[in-house]
Coordinates of C-alpha atoms in Angstrom, one line a residue:
X1114 CA 0.0 -0.1 0.0
X1115 CA 1.9 3.1 -1.3
X1116 CA -0.3 5.9 0.2
X1117 CA -0.2 5.3 3.7
X1118 CA 1.3 8.9 4.5
X1119 CA -0.8 10.7 1.8
X1120 CA -4.3 12.0 1.7
X1121 CA -6.7 11.5 -1.6
X1122 CA -7.9 15.0 -2.4
X1123 CA -9.4 16.2 -5.8
X1124 CA -8.5 12.9 -7.5
X1125 CA -4.9 12.7 -6.4
X1126 CA -2.7 11.4 -3.8
X1127 CA -1.1 14.3 -2.1
X1128 CA 1.4 15.0 0.8
X1129 CA -0.1 16.5 3.7
X1130 CA 0.5 20.1 4.9
X1131 CA 2.3 19.0 8.0
X1132 CA 4.8 16.1 8.6
X1133 CA 3.3 14.9 11.5
X1134 CA 2.7 11.1 11.9
X1135 CA 1.2 8.5 13.9
X1136 CA 2.2 4.9 14.6
X1137 CA -0.3 2.3 13.7
X1138 CA -0.1 -0.7 16.3
X1139 CA -1.1 -4.5 15.6
X1140 CA -3.2 -5.2 18.7
X1141 CA -2.2 -9.0 18.6
X1142 CA 1.6 -8.1 18.8
X1143 CA 1.8 -4.7 20.2
X1144 CA 4.2 -4.0 17.4
X1145 CA 4.1 -1.1 15.0
X1146 CA 3.2 -1.9 11.4
X1147 CA 3.4 1.2 9.9
X1148 CA 2.7 5.2 10.0
X1149 CA -0.3 7.3 9.1
X1150 CA -0.1 10.9 8.3
X1151 CA -2.2 13.3 10.5
X1152 CA -3.7 16.2 8.8
X1153 CA -4.5 19.7 9.7
X1154 CA -6.9 22.5 9.2
X1155 CA -5.3 23.2 5.8
X1156 CA -5.7 19.5 4.5
X1157 CA -9.3 19.9 5.4
X1158 CA -9.9 23.2 3.8
X1159 CA -8.3 21.8 0.6
X1160 CA -10.4 18.7 0.5
X1161 CA -13.6 20.7 1.0
X1162 CA -12.6 23.1 -1.8
X1163 CA -12.3 20.2 -3.9
X1164 CA -15.6 18.8 -2.9
X1165 CA -17.5 22.1 -3.1
X1166 CA -16.0 22.6 -6.8
X1167 CA -16.9 19.0 -7.6
X1168 CA -20.7 19.2 -6.4
X1169 CA -21.4 21.7 -9.2
X1170 CA -21.1 19.1 -11.9
X1171 CA -21.5 15.7 -9.8
X1172 CA -25.0 16.9 -8.2
X1173 CA -26.2 17.3 -11.8
X1174 CA -25.4 13.7 -13.0
X1175 CA -28.2 11.4 -14.0
X1176 CA -29.4 8.3 -12.1
X1177 CA -28.0 6.4 -14.9
X1178 CA -24.4 7.8 -14.7
X1179 CA -24.6 7.2 -10.8
X1180 CA -25.9 3.6 -11.4
X1181 CA -22.7 2.7 -13.6
X1182 CA -20.2 4.6 -11.0
X1183 CA -21.6 2.3 -8.3
X1184 CA -21.5 -0.6 -10.4
X1185 CA -17.9 0.0 -11.3
X1186 CA -16.9 0.4 -7.6
X1187 CA -18.6 -2.9 -6.8
X1188 CA -16.5 -4.7 -9.6
X1189 CA -13.4 -3.3 -8.2
X1190 CA -14.3 -3.8 -4.8
X1191 CA -14.7 -7.7 -5.1
X1192 CA -11.1 -7.8 -6.5
X1193 CA -9.7 -6.1 -3.4
X1194 CA -11.7 -8.1 -0.6
X1195 CA -8.8 -10.2 0.4
X1196 CA -6.6 -7.3 0.8
X1197 CA -9.1 -5.2 2.7
X1198 CA -9.7 -8.2 5.0
X1199 CA -5.9 -8.6 5.7
X1200 CA -5.5 -4.9 6.6
X1201 CA -8.3 -5.1 8.8
X1202 CA -7.0 -8.0 10.6
X1203 CA -3.7 -6.5 11.1
X1204 CA -4.8 -3.1 12.2
X1205 CA -7.7 -3.8 14.4
X1206 CA -7.2 -7.4 15.4
X1207 CA -10.4 -9.2 13.8
X1208 CA -9.7 -12.9 13.2
X1209 CA -9.0 -13.7 9.4
X1210 CA -12.1 -15.7 9.4
X1211 CA -14.2 -12.9 10.5
X1212 CA -12.5 -10.2 8.4
X1213 CA -13.0 -12.4 5.2
X1214 CA -16.5 -13.4 6.0
X1215 CA -18.1 -10.3 7.4
X1216 CA -15.7 -7.2 8.0
X1217 CA -14.5 -6.8 4.4
X1218 CA -17.7 -8.1 2.5
X1219 CA -19.9 -5.6 4.6
X1220 CA -18.6 -2.7 2.6
X1221 CA -19.6 -4.6 -0.7
X1222 CA -22.9 -5.4 0.7
X1223 CA -23.7 -1.7 1.3
X1224 CA -22.9 -0.7 -2.2
X1225 CA -24.9 -3.6 -3.5
X1226 CA -28.0 -2.6 -1.5
X1227 CA -27.4 1.3 -2.1
X1228 CA -27.4 0.1 -6.0
X1229 CA -30.7 -1.3 -5.7
X1230 CA -32.2 1.7 -3.8
X1231 CA -31.0 4.0 -6.7
X1232 CA -32.3 2.1 -9.4
X1233 CA -36.0 2.4 -8.0
X1234 CA -35.9 5.4 -6.0
X1235 CA -38.7 8.1 -7.1
X1236 CA -36.9 11.4 -6.9
X1237 CA -39.9 13.5 -7.8
X1238 CA -43.5 13.5 -7.2
X1239 CA -46.3 15.7 -7.7
X1240 CA -48.5 17.1 -4.8
X1241 CA -51.4 19.1 -6.6
X1242 CA -49.9 21.8 -8.6
X1243 CA -46.4 21.5 -7.0
X1244 CA -43.6 19.2 -7.9
X1245 CA -41.5 17.6 -4.9
X1246 CA -38.1 17.0 -5.8
X1247 CA -35.4 15.1 -3.6
X1248 CA -31.9 16.5 -4.6
X1249 CA -28.5 15.9 -3.0
X1250 CA -27.7 17.5 0.4
X1251 CA -24.4 18.9 -0.7
X1252 CA -20.8 18.6 0.7
X1253 CA -20.8 15.8 3.3
X1254 CA -18.3 15.3 6.1
X1255 CA -18.0 11.7 7.0
X1256 CA -16.4 10.7 10.4
X1257 CA -16.0 6.8 11.1
X1258 CA -14.8 4.6 13.7
X1259 CA -12.4 1.6 13.9
X1260 CA -14.6 -1.4 15.0
X1261 CA -16.2 -2.3 11.8
X1262 CA -14.2 0.2 9.8
X1263 CA -14.9 -0.6 6.2
X1264 CA -18.7 -1.3 7.0
X1265 CA -19.1 2.3 8.4
X1266 CA -17.1 4.0 5.7
X1267 CA -19.3 2.2 2.8
X1268 CA -22.6 2.8 4.5
X1269 CA -22.0 6.6 4.3
X1270 CA -20.0 6.8 1.1
X1271 CA -22.4 4.5 -1.0
X1272 CA -25.5 6.3 -0.4
X1273 CA -23.8 9.7 -0.4
X1274 CA -22.4 8.9 -3.9
X1275 CA -25.7 7.7 -5.0
X1276 CA -27.5 10.7 -3.9
X1277 CA -25.1 13.0 -5.9
X1278 CA -23.2 14.4 -2.9
X1279 CA -19.5 15.2 -2.6
X1280 CA -17.6 14.3 0.6
X1281 CA -14.6 14.4 2.7
X1282 CA -14.2 11.1 4.8
X1283 CA -12.1 10.9 8.0
X1284 CA -11.5 7.3 9.2
X1285 CA -10.3 6.4 12.5
X1286 CA -6.7 7.1 12.8
X1287 CA -6.3 3.9 15.1
X1288 CA -7.2 1.6 12.1
X1289 CA -6.7 3.7 8.9
X1290 CA -5.1 1.4 6.4
X1291 CA -8.4 -0.2 5.2
X1292 CA -9.7 3.5 4.3
X1293 CA -6.7 4.1 2.3
X1294 CA -7.3 0.8 0.1
X1295 CA -11.2 2.1 0.0
X1296 CA -9.7 5.2 -1.5
X1297 CA -7.8 3.3 -4.1
X1298 CA -10.7 1.3 -5.0
X1299 CA -12.8 4.4 -5.7
X1300 CA -9.9 6.0 -7.7
X1301 CA -9.5 2.9 -9.8
X1302 CA -13.4 2.7 -10.3
X1303 CA -13.3 6.4 -11.7
X1304 CA -14.9 8.3 -9.2
X1305 CA -14.6 12.0 -10.7
X1306 CA -12.0 14.2 -9.2
X1307 CA -13.1 16.1 -6.0
X1308 CA -16.1 13.8 -5.5
X1309 CA -14.4 11.6 -2.8
X1310 CA -11.8 12.8 -0.7
X1311 CA -9.9 11.3 2.4
X1312 CA -8.1 13.1 5.2
X1313 CA -6.6 11.3 8.0
X1314 CA -6.3 12.7 11.4
X1315 CA -7.5 12.8 15.0
X1316 CA -10.8 13.9 16.1
X1317 CA -10.0 17.1 17.9
X1318 CA -8.2 18.5 14.8
X1319 CA -9.4 17.0 11.7
X1320 CA -12.8 16.0 13.2
X1321 CA -13.5 19.3 14.6
X1322 CA -12.3 21.1 11.2
X1323 CA -14.7 19.1 9.2
X1324 CA -17.8 19.2 11.9
X1325 CA -17.5 23.1 11.9
X1326 CA -16.4 23.8 8.3
X1327 CA -19.0 26.5 6.9
X1328 CA -18.7 24.9 3.5
X1329 CA -19.8 21.4 4.8
X1330 CA -23.5 20.9 4.6
X1331 CA -23.8 17.7 6.5
X1332 CA -21.9 15.5 8.8
X1333 CA -22.6 11.9 9.3
X1334 CA -20.7 10.4 12.3
X1335 CA -20.4 7.0 13.9
X1336 CA -18.7 6.7 17.3
X1337 CA -19.1 7.2 20.9
X1338 CA -21.9 9.4 22.3
X1339 CA -19.5 11.6 24.0
X1340 CA -17.6 12.2 20.6
X1341 CA -21.0 12.6 19.1
X1342 CA -22.0 15.5 21.3
X1343 CA -19.0 17.3 20.4
X1344 CA -19.6 17.0 16.7
X1345 CA -23.2 18.3 17.2
X1346 CA -21.8 21.3 19.1
X1347 CA -19.2 21.9 16.6
X1348 CA -21.9 21.9 13.6
X1349 CA -24.4 23.9 15.4
X1350 CA -22.9 27.6 14.7
X1351 CA -23.4 26.6 10.8
X1352 CA -26.9 24.8 11.4
X1353 CA -25.7 21.8 9.0
X1354 CA -27.4 18.6 9.3
X1355 CA -26.1 16.1 11.7
X1356 CA -26.8 12.2 11.5
X1357 CA -25.3 10.2 14.5
X1358 CA -24.8 6.6 15.2
X1359 CA -23.5 6.4 18.9
X1360 CA -23.2 4.1 21.7
X1361 CA -25.4 1.2 22.9
X1362 CA -26.0 -1.1 25.9
X1363 CA -28.6 -3.3 24.2
X1364 CA -30.7 -5.5 26.3
X1365 CA -31.4 -9.2 25.3
X1366 CA -34.7 -10.6 26.7
X1367 CA -34.7 -14.4 27.0
X1368 CA -38.4 -15.4 27.4
X1369 CA -39.1 -18.3 29.6
X1370 CA -40.7 -19.9 26.6
X1371 CA -37.7 -20.3 24.7
X1372 CA -34.9 -22.8 24.4
X1373 CA -32.4 -21.6 27.1
X1374 CA -29.6 -23.7 26.1
X1375 CA -29.8 -22.8 22.2
X1376 CA -30.9 -19.1 22.7
X1377 CA -28.0 -18.3 25.8
X1378 CA -25.2 -20.0 23.9
X1379 CA -25.9 -18.5 20.8
X1380 CA -26.1 -14.9 22.3
X1381 CA -23.0 -15.5 24.3
X1382 CA -20.9 -15.9 21.0
X1383 CA -22.8 -12.9 19.8
X1384 CA -21.4 -10.7 22.5
X1385 CA -18.0 -11.8 22.0
X1386 CA -18.1 -11.6 18.2
X1387 CA -15.5 -9.0 17.2
X1388 CA -14.3 -9.1 20.7
X1389 CA -17.3 -7.3 21.8
X1390 CA -16.4 -4.5 19.9
X1391 CA -19.9 -3.6 18.3
X1392 CA -22.2 -0.7 19.2
X1393 CA -25.2 -3.1 18.9
X1394 CA -23.9 -6.1 20.8
X1395 CA -26.5 -7.7 23.4
X1396 CA -24.4 -7.1 26.4
X1397 CA -27.3 -7.0 29.0
X1398 CA -29.1 -10.6 29.0
X1399 CA -32.2 -10.4 30.8
X1400 CA -33.4 -13.8 32.3
X1401 CA -36.1 -14.9 34.8
X1402 CA -35.0 -14.4 38.3
X1403 CA -35.9 -18.1 39.1
X1404 CA -33.8 -19.2 36.2
X1405 CA -30.7 -17.0 37.0
X1406 CA -28.5 -19.9 37.8
X1407 CA -29.6 -22.1 35.1
X1408 CA -28.9 -19.2 32.7
X1409 CA -25.4 -18.4 34.4
X1410 CA -24.4 -22.1 33.9
X1411 CA -25.2 -22.3 30.2
X1412 CA -23.4 -18.7 29.5
X1413 CA -20.4 -20.0 31.5
X1414 CA -20.2 -23.1 29.5
X1415 CA -20.6 -21.2 26.1
X1416 CA -18.0 -18.6 27.1
X1417 CA -15.4 -21.4 27.7
X1418 CA -15.9 -22.5 23.8
X1419 CA -14.9 -19.1 22.8
X1420 CA -11.2 -19.4 21.7
X1421 CA -9.2 -16.2 22.2
X1422 CA -6.0 -16.0 20.2
X1423 CA -3.9 -14.9 17.1
X1424 CA -6.2 -13.5 14.5
X1425 CA -4.5 -15.4 11.8
X1426 CA -5.1 -18.7 13.5
X1427 CA -7.9 -20.5 12.0
X1428 CA -9.2 -21.7 15.2
X1429 CA -9.4 -18.4 16.8
X1430 CA -13.0 -17.3 17.6
X1431 CA -12.0 -13.5 18.8
X1432 CA -8.6 -11.7 18.5
X1433 CA -7.5 -8.8 20.6
X1434 CA -9.3 -5.5 21.4
X1435 CA -8.0 -2.7 19.4
X1436 CA -5.8 -0.8 21.6
X1437 CA -4.0 -0.6 25.1
X1438 CA -6.3 2.3 25.8
X1439 CA -9.4 0.1 25.2
X1440 CA -8.0 -2.9 27.1
X1441 CA -7.3 -0.7 30.2
X1442 CA -10.9 0.5 29.9
X1443 CA -12.5 -3.0 29.8
X1444 CA -10.0 -4.0 32.6
X1445 CA -11.3 -1.3 34.7
X1446 CA -15.0 -1.9 34.0
X1447 CA -14.5 -5.7 34.8
X1448 CA -13.0 -4.8 38.1
X1449 CA -16.0 -2.4 38.8
X1450 CA -18.3 -5.0 38.3
X1451 CA -16.6 -7.3 40.9
X1452 CA -16.4 -4.6 43.3
X1453 CA -20.1 -3.6 43.0
X1454 CA -21.0 -7.1 44.0
X1455 CA -21.9 -8.9 40.6
X1456 CA -21.0 -12.7 40.6
X1457 CA -18.1 -13.3 38.2
X1458 CA -18.9 -16.8 36.4
X1459 CA -15.9 -16.8 34.2
X1460 CA -13.3 -14.6 32.8
X1461 CA -12.3 -11.7 34.8
X1462 CA -9.3 -9.3 34.6
X1463 CA -6.0 -9.8 33.0
X1464 CA -5.1 -11.6 29.7
X1465 CA -6.1 -15.1 29.0
X1466 CA -3.7 -17.9 29.9
X1467 CA -0.7 -18.3 27.5
X1468 CA -1.2 -15.0 26.1
X1469 CA 1.5 -12.5 27.3
X1470 CA 1.3 -9.8 24.6
X1471 CA -1.4 -8.2 22.6
X1472 CA -4.7 -6.7 23.9
X1473 CA -6.4 -9.7 24.7
X1474 CA -9.4 -10.0 26.9
X1475 CA -11.0 -12.9 28.7
X1476 CA -14.6 -13.8 27.4
X1477 CA -16.3 -12.6 30.9
X1478 CA -19.8 -13.5 32.2
X1479 CA -21.2 -11.7 35.3
X1480 CA -24.3 -13.0 36.9
X1481 CA -26.9 -11.6 39.4
X1482 CA -26.2 -7.9 38.0
X1483 CA -28.7 -5.2 38.8
X1484 CA -29.6 -2.7 36.3
X1485 CA -28.0 0.2 38.4
X1486 CA -24.6 -1.2 38.3
X1487 CA -21.7 0.5 36.2
X1488 CA -21.3 -2.9 34.0
X1489 CA -25.1 -2.5 33.3
X1490 CA -24.9 1.1 32.6
X1491 CA -21.6 1.9 30.7
X1492 CA -20.8 0.7 27.2
X1493 CA -18.0 -1.8 27.9
X1494 CA -17.1 -2.4 24.1
X1495 CA -15.5 -5.9 25.3
X1496 CA -16.6 -9.7 25.6
X1497 CA -18.3 -8.9 28.8
X1498 CA -21.9 -10.3 29.2
X1499 CA -24.0 -9.1 32.3
X1500 CA -27.0 -11.3 33.2
X1501 CA -29.9 -9.5 34.8
X1502 CA -32.9 -11.0 36.4
X1503 CA -36.5 -10.0 35.8
X1504 CA -39.9 -11.0 37.2
X1505 CA -42.4 -11.0 34.2
X1506 CA -42.5 -9.4 30.8
X1507 CA -43.5 -6.0 31.9
X1508 CA -40.6 -6.1 34.2
X1509 CA -38.3 -7.1 31.4
X1510 CA -39.3 -4.4 29.2
X1511 CA -39.0 -2.0 32.1
X1512 CA -35.4 -2.9 32.5
X1513 CA -34.5 -3.1 28.9
X1514 CA -35.6 0.5 28.5
X1515 CA -34.0 1.7 31.7
X1516 CA -30.9 3.0 29.8
X1517 CA -29.8 6.2 28.2
X1518 CA -29.1 4.2 24.9
X1519 CA -31.4 2.8 22.3
X1520 CA -29.7 1.3 19.5
X1521 CA -30.5 -2.4 19.5
X1522 CA -32.6 -5.1 21.3
X1523 CA -33.2 -8.7 21.1
X1524 CA -35.8 -11.0 22.2
X1525 CA -36.0 -14.8 22.3
X1526 CA -39.3 -16.6 22.7
X1527 CA -42.5 -17.9 21.1
X1528 CA -43.3 -15.5 18.0
X1529 CA -46.1 -13.9 18.8
X1530 CA -45.1 -13.2 22.6
X1531 CA -41.7 -12.1 21.3
X1532 CA -43.1 -9.7 18.8
X1533 CA -45.1 -8.0 21.4
X1534 CA -42.4 -7.5 23.6
X1535 CA -40.3 -6.2 20.6
X1536 CA -42.7 -3.4 19.8
X1537 CA -42.4 -2.2 23.7
X1538 CA -38.7 -1.8 23.3
X1539 CA -37.4 1.7 23.0
X1540 CA -34.7 1.1 20.3
X1541 CA -34.2 1.5 16.5
X1542 CA -33.6 -2.0 16.0
X1543 CA -34.8 -5.3 17.6
X1544 CA -33.7 -8.8 16.6
X1545 CA -36.1 -11.6 17.1
X1546 CA -34.9 -15.1 18.1
X1547 CA -31.3 -14.7 16.7
X1548 CA -32.3 -12.8 13.4
X1549 CA -28.9 -11.2 11.9
X1550 CA -28.7 -7.4 10.8
X1551 CA -30.2 -6.7 7.6
X1552 CA -28.4 -4.0 5.4
X1553 CA -31.8 -3.4 3.6
X1554 CA -33.3 -2.2 6.9
X1555 CA -32.8 1.1 8.7
X1556 CA -29.8 0.9 11.4
X1557 CA -29.8 3.7 14.0
X1558 CA -30.9 4.5 17.7
X1559 CA -33.2 6.3 19.8
X1560 CA -32.1 8.6 22.8
X1561 CA -28.3 8.8 23.3
X1562 CA -27.7 6.1 20.5
X1563 CA -28.0 9.0 17.9
X1564 CA -30.4 10.5 15.4
X1565 CA -30.8 9.7 11.6
X1566 CA -30.7 6.1 10.0
X1567 CA -28.3 4.4 7.9
X1568 CA -28.4 1.4 5.3
X1569 CA -30.8 1.0 2.5
X1570 CA -33.5 3.4 1.6
X1571 CA -33.5 5.0 4.8
X1572 CA -29.8 5.7 4.9
X1573 CA -30.0 7.0 1.2
X1574 CA -32.8 9.6 2.0
X1575 CA -30.4 11.0 4.8
X1576 CA -28.2 12.5 2.2
X1577 CA -31.2 14.1 0.1
X1578 CA -32.7 17.5 0.5
X1579 CA -36.5 18.1 -0.3
X1580 CA -37.6 21.0 -2.6
X1581 CA -41.0 22.1 -3.5
X1582 CA -41.6 23.9 -6.5
X1583 CA -45.2 25.5 -6.4
X1584 CA -47.0 26.1 -9.6
X1585 CA -44.9 23.6 -11.4
X1586 CA -48.0 21.6 -12.9
X1587 CA -50.3 24.7 -13.7

C-alpha cells in the first residue's frame, strides 16, 4: 500500500501540509506496523474546496450515470476483498475468518443494497400543482470509527455517492489502512476528481475542522456518544445537518418459553463476536429471576468455547481488542463489576492464560447483575456479558428501556409473544430469535444512541434535501 502517509484530495494522492505522523499498532503483537499521516486544518480546507467545486457538476449527474459508477465500484471492490480483510485483521485485530466473512464483505454489501435503492428511487413526485424534488444534500463530512471500519465507511459513502453528494472522509486514525485501500478502490473505479476525498487525522483536529467547516452541508458521524455530542456542538453554529450513530447498551430478553440452552449459547457468541467491539452487541442479557443460576451455567459453558488467540489462526474465535486504551478501559470495568457485587462466573481481569502480549481480554460473564451497576449502565465494548434478572414481561421491558441508550434490542421466545415484547422496546432495531442484521433495513438508535438512520433506503434518504416547486403543474 503506497499511500499510507498521503491523503486523497481532488482525485490525486497528495502529501499533507504538515509532517506529523502516528504509529499504527497491531493489537495482537503490540508492534508498530506502519505510520499514517495526521492532517490539519489546511488539509481539510483543501479537501472541502475540492468537494465544493466537484459538487457543481456531480450533483447534476443522472441516475444512470451514478448507477454505472456504483457498479464499477462494486466490480473493483470484489477483487480487493482479500486485501481489505488482511488490512482490517492486522490493524484492529479481527480474526481472518471474521475479516473475510463479514468485515470486508460488509462494504460490498452496502454498495449493492444502495445500488438497488438507487435504481428504483422516486426522486420526484407531484402534490397538487407542486412538484416535490429530492436532490443531493451537498458537501458531506463523514467521520467513521475503527470497530467495523469498512462497513461504516461504505454505509456512508455509498448512499452519498448515489444521492449526488460530494464528501470528505475522516476514518479512525487507530485503524486507517483499510480506508486508504477503499480510496484506491474508488480511484480505480473512476470516481470523478473531488467527489470523494480522504483526510486522515485525529478527532480534535480533523474531526473538528470537518464538523465546524462552513462549506460542509452535512456531517454523518459514527462513534461514541461523548464524541457525537462534540460533533453536534461544532456543527451547530453553521446549522448543518448532523446524522449520528452512537453508543449502545442493548438488552437481550430471554423469555421463559424459549430454549435456554440454544438461545443463551448463541447470544454469548454474539456478545463476543469482534471481541465485543460492536455498538449493537447484546451485552445485557435479561433472564427470569427464578432461572438465573441455570442461565449462568449455560452462559459460562458457552464462554468456555470461545477461543481467544492470534487473528491469523484458523481456530481463533476472537482476537484482541483494538488498543491499549481500550484494553485498560475494559479491565477497569471488569474490576468495577466485581467491586459492585456482581457474581463473576468466568473470565475476569488480565489476559487469558498463555497470551503474554497483545490486547487480549478473557470472555467474561457476570450473573446476578442489577441494572444500576456500572457494568449494566456503561458501554464496555469488550467480550463482557451481564446477566440481569426480571420477574415478568413487563419487568423485562422496564429494565430493557431503563438505559440512556436505544440502539438495538434482542428478544428470544415464542413468535407472537416475542413480537409483542419487541414492539415495546425503545430502540431503533430489535432482533427476534437470533435474526441477523439486515443491510436493507434502517440502522440507528433512539435517545443517546443517535439520530438519523443508515443502510438501505432510509440511509439513502439522509443524504437528500427536499425541494417543493409550487405552480409547477399549472
